[in-house]
């Protein structure tokens, strides 16, 4: 196998990692009712089949990035797949609520090692070739919506025609292939000298984990609940302790001055707000299709296919050319603005609407916005860091998107409920609630466009713009 083809096979494995990490958040949706029946979940605890994964994933991403820098991205990539394999097997074999939730958290731990190390490996493979780096990031980014939609499809098929444990078992052969292929395809990238900041690791993991926990739990127990605010206060205290520790240590888990790197903080804010707008849209569009238009889970997944295909085509074919011509900043700003417009259009959904009029055109506009904004903001966030901090930068940007997604969904859940989205069977009330969520997500996207316009530093258009984007990374 030639060196050039080997790199693209390696990219396929990296994209597969992104695909799996996202698929594991969506594949369980259709299986939840049968899991509830078989394992004895109470209605209020059933959401934790999803939340246990998200809390572990979001809370450990920074640690995963740091471990990638210290011990080598290839080693952590392999370790993440092995942990995901063990968690998937345990989740499928679980015979109780406690075992199922522990297994889902284990899957989240594996994903938290896979995600930042995958991005670091991508930069190691393609960072020296600016044009190829943009294409590689586009393929990597396109794997996320593909994984989300595939999860809905596969979850429905597996649950209907096999049994729910296979939504977890499907990970096992893929993980085995990844573990066996990694040594042959991925660059070694030796470990570097340094110590692991144990106190920083504990405080940031506790702080992020508690924050994600409070956010995903708040719609269930209420934003005004004392428990919500107590956990959030604990998260703030832990994160404040983390900042204090990082400022004092010679070898911190996260060098605080990294956020003074031009464009890194601004690009991470763009990713956070992109997640906060996009995930609520995807969630409530699915609910509108099922609860108002009457689609079952599988047709609902099929209805999202045009949007998914456009995102993939936009990220792979359109975004790289647009970045080369206009530069990253205009694409981030324009993408978020187009996403806001699509969400505003979706807010016009009707109780007696139909897919062709109320969903398809607006969802395609929103998908176009996502495809334009995601790649340049992701690439800018990663490439702004020093080469030896590539894993940390990957962990930070993954954390930004995941925390933004959790915050946006929790906030829009509260907004939708306040406008009637909790009145099951009342189609006008449901539609009003979902419409309010689309409006709120659109406001977030519009705010993101304004903030990106004010904070991102512009680079000249043309091929040199992409080269400048990666100059810091390749030294």
Short mmCIF file of C-alpha atoms in Angstrom, two decimals:
data_model
loop_
_atom_site.label_atom_id
_atom_site.label_comp_id
_atom_site.label_asym_id
_atom_site.label_seq_id
_atom_site.Cartn_x
_atom_site.Cartn_y
_atom_site.Cartn_z
CA UNK A 1 0.00 0.00 0.00
CA UNK A 2 1.49 3.38 -1.01
CA UNK A 3 1.99 6.10 1.58
CA UNK A 4 -0.66 8.27 -0.07
CA UNK A 5 -3.36 5.59 -0.16
CA UNK A 6 -2.46 4.51 3.37
CA UNK A 7 -3.23 8.01 4.66
CA UNK A 8 -6.66 7.97 3.07
CA UNK A 9 -7.42 4.52 4.49
CA UNK A 10 -6.38 5.92 7.86
CA UNK A 11 -8.78 8.84 7.32
CA UNK A 12 -11.53 6.31 6.64
CA UNK A 13 -10.86 4.77 10.04
CA UNK A 14 -10.83 8.21 11.70
CA UNK A 15 -14.14 9.08 10.02
CA UNK A 16 -15.51 5.72 11.20
CA UNK A 17 -14.59 6.73 14.75
CA UNK A 18 -16.57 9.97 14.42
CA UNK A 19 -19.45 8.04 12.85
CA UNK A 20 -19.55 5.56 15.75
CA UNK A 21 -19.26 8.16 18.51
CA UNK A 22 -22.30 10.02 17.14
CA UNK A 23 -24.23 6.89 16.17
CA UNK A 24 -24.03 5.62 19.73
CA UNK A 25 -25.99 8.66 20.90
CA UNK A 26 -28.86 8.12 18.42
CA UNK A 27 -29.12 4.36 17.88
CA UNK A 28 -30.80 3.70 21.24
CA UNK A 29 -33.81 5.97 20.71
CA UNK A 30 -36.13 3.44 19.10
CA UNK A 31 -34.95 0.67 21.45
CA UNK A 32 -35.78 2.54 24.68
CA UNK A 33 -39.37 1.27 25.16
CA UNK A 34 -38.29 -2.38 24.90
CA UNK A 35 -35.28 -1.78 27.16
CA UNK A 36 -37.65 -0.22 29.68
CA UNK A 37 -39.85 -3.31 29.61
CA UNK A 38 -37.03 -5.87 29.77
CA UNK A 39 -34.78 -4.19 32.34
CA UNK A 40 -37.40 -2.52 34.52
CA UNK A 41 -36.52 1.15 33.96
CA UNK A 42 -38.91 3.64 35.52
CA UNK A 43 -40.17 6.35 33.14
CA UNK A 44 -38.09 9.03 34.90
CA UNK A 45 -34.88 6.96 34.74
CA UNK A 46 -35.17 5.81 31.13
CA UNK A 47 -33.51 8.95 29.74
CA UNK A 48 -30.34 7.97 31.59
CA UNK A 49 -29.63 5.31 28.99
CA UNK A 50 -28.77 8.35 26.85
CA UNK A 51 -27.54 10.67 29.59
CA UNK A 52 -25.03 8.23 31.13
CA UNK A 53 -23.15 8.17 27.83
CA UNK A 54 -23.29 11.93 27.33
CA UNK A 55 -22.17 12.80 30.88
CA UNK A 56 -19.14 10.48 30.72
CA UNK A 57 -18.27 11.60 27.20
CA UNK A 58 -18.58 15.33 27.87
CA UNK A 59 -16.87 15.16 31.25
CA UNK A 60 -13.77 13.29 30.08
CA UNK A 61 -12.99 14.88 26.71
CA UNK A 62 -10.34 17.25 28.08
CA UNK A 63 -8.65 14.39 29.88
CA UNK A 64 -8.79 12.33 26.69
CA UNK A 65 -7.07 15.13 24.77
CA UNK A 66 -4.32 15.50 27.37
CA UNK A 67 -3.70 11.73 27.51
CA UNK A 68 -3.40 11.78 23.73
CA UNK A 69 -0.66 14.41 23.96
CA UNK A 70 1.20 12.65 26.78
CA UNK A 71 1.00 8.99 25.77
CA UNK A 72 0.49 9.20 22.01
CA UNK A 73 -2.66 9.61 19.93
CA UNK A 74 -2.46 6.12 18.38
CA UNK A 75 -2.22 4.46 21.79
CA UNK A 76 -5.22 6.39 23.16
CA UNK A 77 -7.21 5.79 19.96
CA UNK A 78 -6.72 2.03 20.40
CA UNK A 79 -7.49 2.19 24.13
CA UNK A 80 -10.71 4.08 23.42
CA UNK A 81 -11.92 1.43 20.96
CA UNK A 82 -11.15 -1.35 23.45
CA UNK A 83 -13.08 0.42 26.21
CA UNK A 84 -15.98 1.06 23.81
CA UNK A 85 -15.96 -2.63 22.90
CA UNK A 86 -16.14 -3.71 26.55
CA UNK A 87 -18.90 -1.20 27.31
CA UNK A 88 -20.92 -2.30 24.26
CA UNK A 89 -20.71 -5.97 25.21
CA UNK A 90 -21.75 -5.17 28.79
CA UNK A 91 -24.64 -2.96 27.62
CA UNK A 92 -26.00 -5.76 25.42
CA UNK A 93 -25.64 -8.38 28.17
CA UNK A 94 -27.03 -6.19 30.97
CA UNK A 95 -29.83 -7.69 33.03
CA UNK A 96 -30.45 -4.75 35.36
CA UNK A 97 -30.78 -0.98 35.30
CA UNK A 98 -27.52 -0.43 37.21
CA UNK A 99 -25.46 -2.62 34.89
CA UNK A 100 -26.95 -0.98 31.79
CA UNK A 101 -26.18 2.54 33.00
CA UNK A 102 -22.64 1.58 34.06
CA UNK A 103 -22.07 0.03 30.64
CA UNK A 104 -23.36 3.13 28.86
CA UNK A 105 -21.01 5.29 30.95
CA UNK A 106 -18.15 2.96 29.98
CA UNK A 107 -19.03 3.51 26.32
CA UNK A 108 -18.84 7.25 26.99
CA UNK A 109 -15.36 6.86 28.51
CA UNK A 110 -14.20 5.04 25.37
CA UNK A 111 -15.70 7.74 23.14
CA UNK A 112 -13.94 10.45 25.19
CA UNK A 113 -10.59 8.82 24.35
CA UNK A 114 -11.46 8.16 20.70
CA UNK A 115 -12.74 11.62 19.70
CA UNK A 116 -9.75 13.87 20.56
CA UNK A 117 -7.13 11.29 19.55
CA UNK A 118 -8.88 10.83 16.18
CA UNK A 119 -8.63 14.55 15.44
CA UNK A 120 -4.98 14.58 16.55
CA UNK A 121 -4.21 11.68 14.20
CA UNK A 122 -5.97 13.50 11.37
CA UNK A 123 -3.74 16.55 11.92
CA UNK A 124 -0.64 14.33 12.03
CA UNK A 125 -1.59 12.73 8.73
CA UNK A 126 -2.74 15.79 6.78
CA UNK A 127 -1.49 18.88 8.63
CA UNK A 128 1.43 19.45 6.28
CA UNK A 129 -0.81 19.57 3.16
CA UNK A 130 -3.30 22.45 3.58
CA UNK A 131 -5.57 21.48 0.68
CA UNK A 132 -5.70 17.85 1.77
CA UNK A 133 -6.30 18.90 5.38
CA UNK A 134 -9.44 20.80 4.38
CA UNK A 135 -10.72 17.77 2.46
CA UNK A 136 -9.87 15.47 5.35
CA UNK A 137 -11.71 17.69 7.85
CA UNK A 138 -14.68 17.77 5.47
CA UNK A 139 -14.87 13.96 5.34
CA UNK A 140 -14.45 13.79 9.11
CA UNK A 141 -17.19 16.35 9.66
CA UNK A 142 -19.58 14.62 7.25
CA UNK A 143 -19.30 11.41 9.26
CA UNK A 144 -21.19 13.00 12.18
CA UNK A 145 -24.59 13.59 10.50
CA UNK A 146 -24.21 10.25 8.72
CA UNK A 147 -23.76 8.57 12.11
CA UNK A 148 -26.75 10.37 13.60
CA UNK A 149 -29.09 9.35 10.78
CA UNK A 150 -27.67 5.82 10.53
CA UNK A 151 -28.33 5.41 14.24
CA UNK A 152 -32.02 6.16 13.77
CA UNK A 153 -32.25 3.74 10.81
CA UNK A 154 -30.25 0.92 12.39
CA UNK A 155 -31.94 1.33 15.76
CA UNK A 156 -35.34 0.90 14.12
CA UNK A 157 -34.31 -2.06 11.99
CA UNK A 158 -32.45 -3.90 14.76
CA UNK A 159 -35.15 -3.36 17.37
CA UNK A 160 -37.92 -4.39 14.99
CA UNK A 161 -36.33 -7.44 13.38
CA UNK A 162 -33.66 -8.71 15.82
CA UNK A 163 -33.60 -7.50 19.45
CA UNK A 164 -32.52 -4.40 21.33
CA UNK A 165 -29.16 -5.78 22.67
CA UNK A 166 -27.90 -5.76 19.08
CA UNK A 167 -27.93 -1.95 19.01
CA UNK A 168 -24.88 -2.38 21.28
CA UNK A 169 -23.44 -5.58 19.84
CA UNK A 170 -23.12 -3.92 16.42
CA UNK A 171 -20.20 -1.93 17.86
CA UNK A 172 -18.15 -5.03 18.67
CA UNK A 173 -17.02 -6.15 15.18
CA UNK A 174 -16.40 -2.54 14.17
CA UNK A 175 -14.27 -1.95 17.27
CA UNK A 176 -12.29 -5.14 16.59
CA UNK A 177 -11.59 -4.05 13.01
CA UNK A 178 -10.47 -0.61 14.26
CA UNK A 179 -8.14 -2.09 16.89
CA UNK A 180 -6.56 -4.48 14.37
CA UNK A 181 -6.20 -1.85 11.63
CA UNK A 182 -4.84 0.99 13.77
CA UNK A 183 -1.20 -0.21 14.09
CA UNK A 184 -0.89 -0.62 10.32
CA UNK A 185 -2.60 2.64 9.31
CA UNK A 186 -1.96 5.24 11.99
CA UNK A 187 1.29 7.15 12.61
CA UNK A 188 3.02 6.17 15.86
CA UNK A 189 3.54 9.71 17.17
CA UNK A 190 5.61 8.90 20.22
CA UNK A 191 4.70 9.97 23.71
CA UNK A 192 6.32 13.10 25.12
CA UNK A 193 7.77 13.94 28.48
CA UNK A 194 5.40 15.40 31.01
CA UNK A 195 3.32 14.61 34.04
CA UNK A 196 -0.40 14.10 34.36
CA UNK A 197 -2.06 16.79 36.44
CA UNK A 198 -4.10 14.57 38.77
CA UNK A 199 -5.73 17.40 40.76
CA UNK A 200 -6.59 19.26 37.56
CA UNK A 201 -7.94 16.08 35.98
CA UNK A 202 -10.21 15.36 38.95
CA UNK A 203 -11.56 18.90 39.24
CA UNK A 204 -12.24 19.47 35.53
CA UNK A 205 -13.78 16.02 35.10
CA UNK A 206 -15.99 16.56 38.15
CA UNK A 207 -16.89 20.08 37.03
CA UNK A 208 -17.73 19.22 33.42
CA UNK A 209 -19.47 16.01 34.43
CA UNK A 210 -21.59 17.82 37.03
CA UNK A 211 -22.42 20.62 34.58
CA UNK A 212 -23.54 18.19 31.87
CA UNK A 213 -25.44 16.15 34.50
CA UNK A 214 -27.31 19.24 35.73
CA UNK A 215 -28.08 20.41 32.18
CA UNK A 216 -29.48 17.10 30.92
CA UNK A 217 -31.43 16.53 34.15
CA UNK A 218 -32.91 20.03 34.43
CA UNK A 219 -35.75 19.55 31.90
CA UNK A 220 -36.89 16.52 33.91
CA UNK A 221 -36.78 17.96 37.46
CA UNK A 222 -37.08 21.67 36.60
CA UNK A 223 -34.66 24.57 36.19
CA UNK A 224 -35.94 26.09 39.43
CA UNK A 225 -35.31 22.91 41.42
CA UNK A 226 -32.90 23.22 44.32
CA UNK A 227 -31.15 20.05 43.15
CA UNK A 228 -30.43 21.58 39.73
CA UNK A 229 -28.87 24.69 41.22
CA UNK A 230 -26.96 22.76 43.88
CA UNK A 231 -25.32 20.56 41.21
CA UNK A 232 -24.61 23.61 39.02
CA UNK A 233 -23.03 25.38 42.00
CA UNK A 234 -20.86 22.34 42.60
CA UNK A 235 -19.85 22.36 38.92
CA UNK A 236 -18.89 26.05 39.09
CA UNK A 237 -16.88 25.46 42.28
CA UNK A 238 -15.02 22.51 40.75
CA UNK A 239 -14.26 24.43 37.55
CA UNK A 240 -13.08 27.45 39.57
CA UNK A 241 -10.76 25.13 41.51
CA UNK A 242 -9.53 23.73 38.19
CA UNK A 243 -8.66 27.21 36.88
CA UNK A 244 -6.82 28.01 40.11
CA UNK A 245 -4.84 24.77 39.91
CA UNK A 246 -3.97 25.34 36.23
CA UNK A 247 -2.70 28.84 36.95
CA UNK A 248 -0.39 27.52 39.68
CA UNK A 249 1.04 24.37 38.04
CA UNK A 250 4.15 24.29 35.86
CA UNK A 251 2.73 21.40 33.78
CA UNK A 252 -1.05 21.94 33.85
CA UNK A 253 -3.64 19.73 32.24
CA UNK A 254 -4.71 22.77 30.18
CA UNK A 255 -2.44 25.74 29.65
CA UNK A 256 -4.82 28.66 30.30
CA UNK A 257 -2.92 30.93 27.94
CA UNK A 258 -3.96 28.62 25.07
CA UNK A 259 -7.15 30.68 24.89
CA UNK A 260 -5.08 33.76 24.04
CA UNK A 261 -4.02 32.01 20.82
CA UNK A 262 -5.56 34.01 17.94
CA UNK A 263 -8.94 32.60 16.89
CA UNK A 264 -8.88 29.54 19.19
CA UNK A 265 -11.36 30.89 21.75
CA UNK A 266 -13.54 32.50 19.07
CA UNK A 267 -13.68 29.29 17.02
CA UNK A 268 -14.63 27.29 20.12
CA UNK A 269 -17.45 29.73 20.89
CA UNK A 270 -18.66 29.26 17.31
CA UNK A 271 -18.62 25.47 17.77
CA UNK A 272 -20.46 25.75 21.10
CA UNK A 273 -23.23 27.92 19.62
CA UNK A 274 -23.40 25.75 16.49
CA UNK A 275 -24.09 22.69 18.68
CA UNK A 276 -26.56 24.69 20.81
CA UNK A 277 -28.58 25.58 17.69
CA UNK A 278 -28.24 22.39 15.62
CA UNK A 279 -28.99 19.64 18.15
CA UNK A 280 -32.31 21.15 19.36
CA UNK A 281 -33.36 21.56 15.72
CA UNK A 282 -32.63 17.91 14.95
CA UNK A 283 -34.38 16.77 18.14
CA UNK A 284 -37.57 18.80 17.69
CA UNK A 285 -37.79 18.20 13.97
CA UNK A 286 -37.87 14.48 14.73
CA UNK A 287 -40.61 15.06 17.33
CA UNK A 288 -42.66 17.17 14.90
CA UNK A 289 -42.47 14.40 12.31
CA UNK A 290 -43.57 11.75 14.81
CA UNK A 291 -45.90 13.54 17.23
CA UNK A 292 -47.64 15.94 14.82
CA UNK A 293 -47.32 14.47 11.33
CA UNK A 294 -47.75 10.93 12.67
CA UNK A 295 -44.59 9.32 11.27
CA UNK A 296 -43.25 6.20 12.95
CA UNK A 297 -39.57 6.05 13.89
CA UNK A 298 -38.29 4.51 10.67
CA UNK A 299 -40.10 6.87 8.21
CA UNK A 300 -39.05 9.74 10.46
CA UNK A 301 -35.43 8.72 9.99
CA UNK A 302 -35.98 8.45 6.24
CA UNK A 303 -37.45 11.97 6.21
CA UNK A 304 -34.15 13.29 7.59
CA UNK A 305 -32.11 11.66 4.80
CA UNK A 306 -32.24 14.62 2.33
CA UNK A 307 -30.93 16.91 5.06
CA UNK A 308 -28.17 14.45 5.94
CA UNK A 309 -27.14 13.99 2.30
CA UNK A 310 -26.97 17.76 1.77
CA UNK A 311 -24.78 18.19 4.86
CA UNK A 312 -22.39 15.49 3.66
CA UNK A 313 -22.22 16.89 0.12
CA UNK A 314 -21.86 20.42 1.45
CA UNK A 315 -19.04 19.51 3.83
CA UNK A 316 -17.14 17.37 1.30
CA UNK A 317 -17.67 19.29 -1.95
CA UNK A 318 -18.79 22.85 -1.15
CA UNK A 319 -17.13 23.89 2.12
CA UNK A 320 -13.48 23.24 1.11
CA UNK A 321 -13.84 25.25 -2.10
CA UNK A 322 -15.65 28.06 -0.30
CA UNK A 323 -12.99 28.22 2.41
CA UNK A 324 -10.26 28.41 -0.23
CA UNK A 325 -12.06 31.22 -2.02
CA UNK A 326 -13.44 33.33 0.83
CA UNK A 327 -11.45 32.26 3.92
CA UNK A 328 -12.68 30.60 7.15
CA UNK A 329 -14.29 33.60 8.88
CA UNK A 330 -16.85 34.50 6.17
CA UNK A 331 -17.87 30.85 5.96
CA UNK A 332 -18.47 30.55 9.72
CA UNK A 333 -20.48 33.77 9.78
CA UNK A 334 -22.48 32.93 6.64
CA UNK A 335 -23.09 29.33 7.75
CA UNK A 336 -24.50 30.37 11.13
CA UNK A 337 -26.65 33.05 9.46
CA UNK A 338 -28.04 30.55 6.93
CA UNK A 339 -28.72 28.08 9.76
CA UNK A 340 -30.63 30.84 11.60
CA UNK A 341 -32.69 31.49 8.46
CA UNK A 342 -33.53 27.81 8.11
CA UNK A 343 -34.60 27.62 11.74
CA UNK A 344 -36.77 30.70 11.29
CA UNK A 345 -38.44 28.98 8.34
CA UNK A 346 -38.97 25.80 10.38
CA UNK A 347 -40.71 27.89 13.05
CA UNK A 348 -43.61 28.28 10.57
CA UNK A 349 -44.61 24.60 10.93
CA UNK A 350 -48.38 23.94 11.14
CA UNK A 351 -50.48 21.42 13.07
CA UNK A 352 -51.98 20.22 9.77
CA UNK A 353 -48.75 20.62 7.82
CA UNK A 354 -47.00 18.19 5.52
CA UNK A 355 -43.44 17.12 4.91
CA UNK A 356 -42.96 18.65 1.45
CA UNK A 357 -44.08 22.14 2.53
CA UNK A 358 -43.33 22.46 6.24
CA UNK A 359 -40.18 20.36 6.67
CA UNK A 360 -38.17 19.61 3.53
CA UNK A 361 -37.25 23.08 2.18
CA UNK A 362 -36.54 24.67 5.57
CA UNK A 363 -34.51 21.69 6.78
CA UNK A 364 -32.38 21.84 3.63
CA UNK A 365 -31.62 25.53 4.24
CA UNK A 366 -30.62 24.73 7.83
CA UNK A 367 -28.48 21.82 6.64
CA UNK A 368 -26.68 24.08 4.17
CA UNK A 369 -25.84 26.48 7.00
CA UNK A 370 -24.48 23.66 9.15
CA UNK A 371 -22.32 22.34 6.32
CA UNK A 372 -20.81 25.79 5.69
CA UNK A 373 -20.03 26.66 9.33
CA UNK A 374 -18.87 23.37 10.84
CA UNK A 375 -15.63 22.66 8.92
CA UNK A 376 -14.04 26.15 9.08
CA UNK A 377 -14.83 26.60 12.78
CA UNK A 378 -13.54 23.11 13.61
CA UNK A 379 -10.39 23.52 11.53
CA UNK A 380 -9.65 26.94 12.99
CA UNK A 381 -10.09 25.70 16.56
CA UNK A 382 -7.68 22.79 16.10
CA UNK A 383 -5.06 24.39 13.89
CA UNK A 384 -4.64 27.47 16.07
CA UNK A 385 -2.90 25.45 18.80
CA UNK A 386 0.74 24.41 19.05
CA UNK A 387 1.56 21.02 17.48
CA UNK A 388 2.33 19.47 20.87
CA UNK A 389 -1.08 20.59 22.14
CA UNK A 390 -3.09 19.16 19.26
CA UNK A 391 -4.79 16.61 21.51
CA UNK A 392 -5.72 19.28 24.03
CA UNK A 393 -7.12 21.53 21.29
CA UNK A 394 -9.14 18.58 19.96
CA UNK A 395 -10.46 17.87 23.46
CA UNK A 396 -11.43 21.51 23.96
CA UNK A 397 -13.33 21.82 20.66
CA UNK A 398 -15.12 18.50 21.21
CA UNK A 399 -16.06 19.65 24.70
CA UNK A 400 -17.32 22.99 23.35
CA UNK A 401 -19.62 21.30 20.85
CA UNK A 402 -20.91 18.69 23.33
CA UNK A 403 -21.54 21.19 26.14
CA UNK A 404 -23.17 23.56 23.65
CA UNK A 405 -25.40 20.73 22.43
CA UNK A 406 -26.45 19.82 25.99
CA UNK A 407 -27.04 23.46 26.96
CA UNK A 408 -29.01 24.22 23.81
CA UNK A 409 -31.20 21.14 24.08
CA UNK A 410 -31.91 21.70 27.77
CA UNK A 411 -32.77 25.37 27.21
CA UNK A 412 -34.98 24.67 24.19
CA UNK A 413 -36.72 21.85 26.09
CA UNK A 414 -37.70 24.40 28.72
CA UNK A 415 -38.82 26.88 26.06
CA UNK A 416 -40.84 24.26 24.16
CA UNK A 417 -42.54 23.02 27.34
CA UNK A 418 -43.51 26.55 28.35
CA UNK A 419 -45.32 26.92 25.00
CA UNK A 420 -47.20 23.61 25.16
CA UNK A 421 -44.82 20.90 23.94
CA UNK A 422 -45.62 18.78 27.01
CA UNK A 423 -49.32 18.42 26.03
CA UNK A 424 -49.18 15.09 24.23
CA UNK A 425 -52.04 14.59 21.78
CA UNK A 426 -52.82 18.32 21.52
CA UNK A 427 -51.43 18.96 18.04
CA UNK A 428 -51.80 22.79 18.04
CA UNK A 429 -50.07 23.02 21.43
CA UNK A 430 -47.30 20.63 20.39
CA UNK A 431 -46.72 22.57 17.19
CA UNK A 432 -46.57 25.87 19.07
CA UNK A 433 -44.03 24.41 21.49
CA UNK A 434 -41.85 22.97 18.73
CA UNK A 435 -42.07 26.24 16.81
CA UNK A 436 -40.86 28.12 19.89
CA UNK A 437 -37.88 25.76 20.13
CA UNK A 438 -37.00 26.44 16.49
CA UNK A 439 -37.23 30.20 17.13
CA UNK A 440 -34.97 29.89 20.18
CA UNK A 441 -32.41 27.80 18.28
CA UNK A 442 -32.52 30.34 15.46
CA UNK A 443 -31.74 33.14 17.90
CA UNK A 444 -28.73 31.14 19.14
CA UNK A 445 -27.47 30.65 15.57
CA UNK A 446 -27.96 34.33 14.74
CA UNK A 447 -26.10 35.31 17.91
CA UNK A 448 -23.32 32.95 16.87
CA UNK A 449 -23.05 34.66 13.47
CA UNK A 450 -22.76 38.08 15.11
CA UNK A 451 -20.20 36.89 17.68
CA UNK A 452 -18.13 35.17 15.00
CA UNK A 453 -18.18 38.32 12.87
CA UNK A 454 -16.90 40.36 15.82
CA UNK A 455 -14.33 37.95 17.29
CA UNK A 456 -12.83 35.79 14.52
CA UNK A 457 -9.82 37.28 12.77
CA UNK A 458 -10.14 37.32 9.01
CA UNK A 459 -7.57 35.79 6.68
CA UNK A 460 -7.12 36.54 3.03
CA UNK A 461 -9.08 34.33 0.64
CA UNK A 462 -7.41 31.87 -1.71
CA UNK A 463 -5.28 28.77 -1.16
CA UNK A 464 -2.88 30.69 1.09
CA UNK A 465 -5.72 31.24 3.57
CA UNK A 466 -5.97 27.53 4.18
CA UNK A 467 -2.20 27.26 4.46
CA UNK A 468 -2.16 30.01 7.08
CA UNK A 469 -4.88 28.20 8.99
CA UNK A 470 -2.57 25.24 9.54
CA UNK A 471 0.79 27.03 9.83
CA UNK A 472 0.69 26.97 13.63
CA UNK A 473 -0.09 23.27 13.64
CA UNK A 474 2.71 22.16 11.32
CA UNK A 475 5.24 24.53 12.81
#
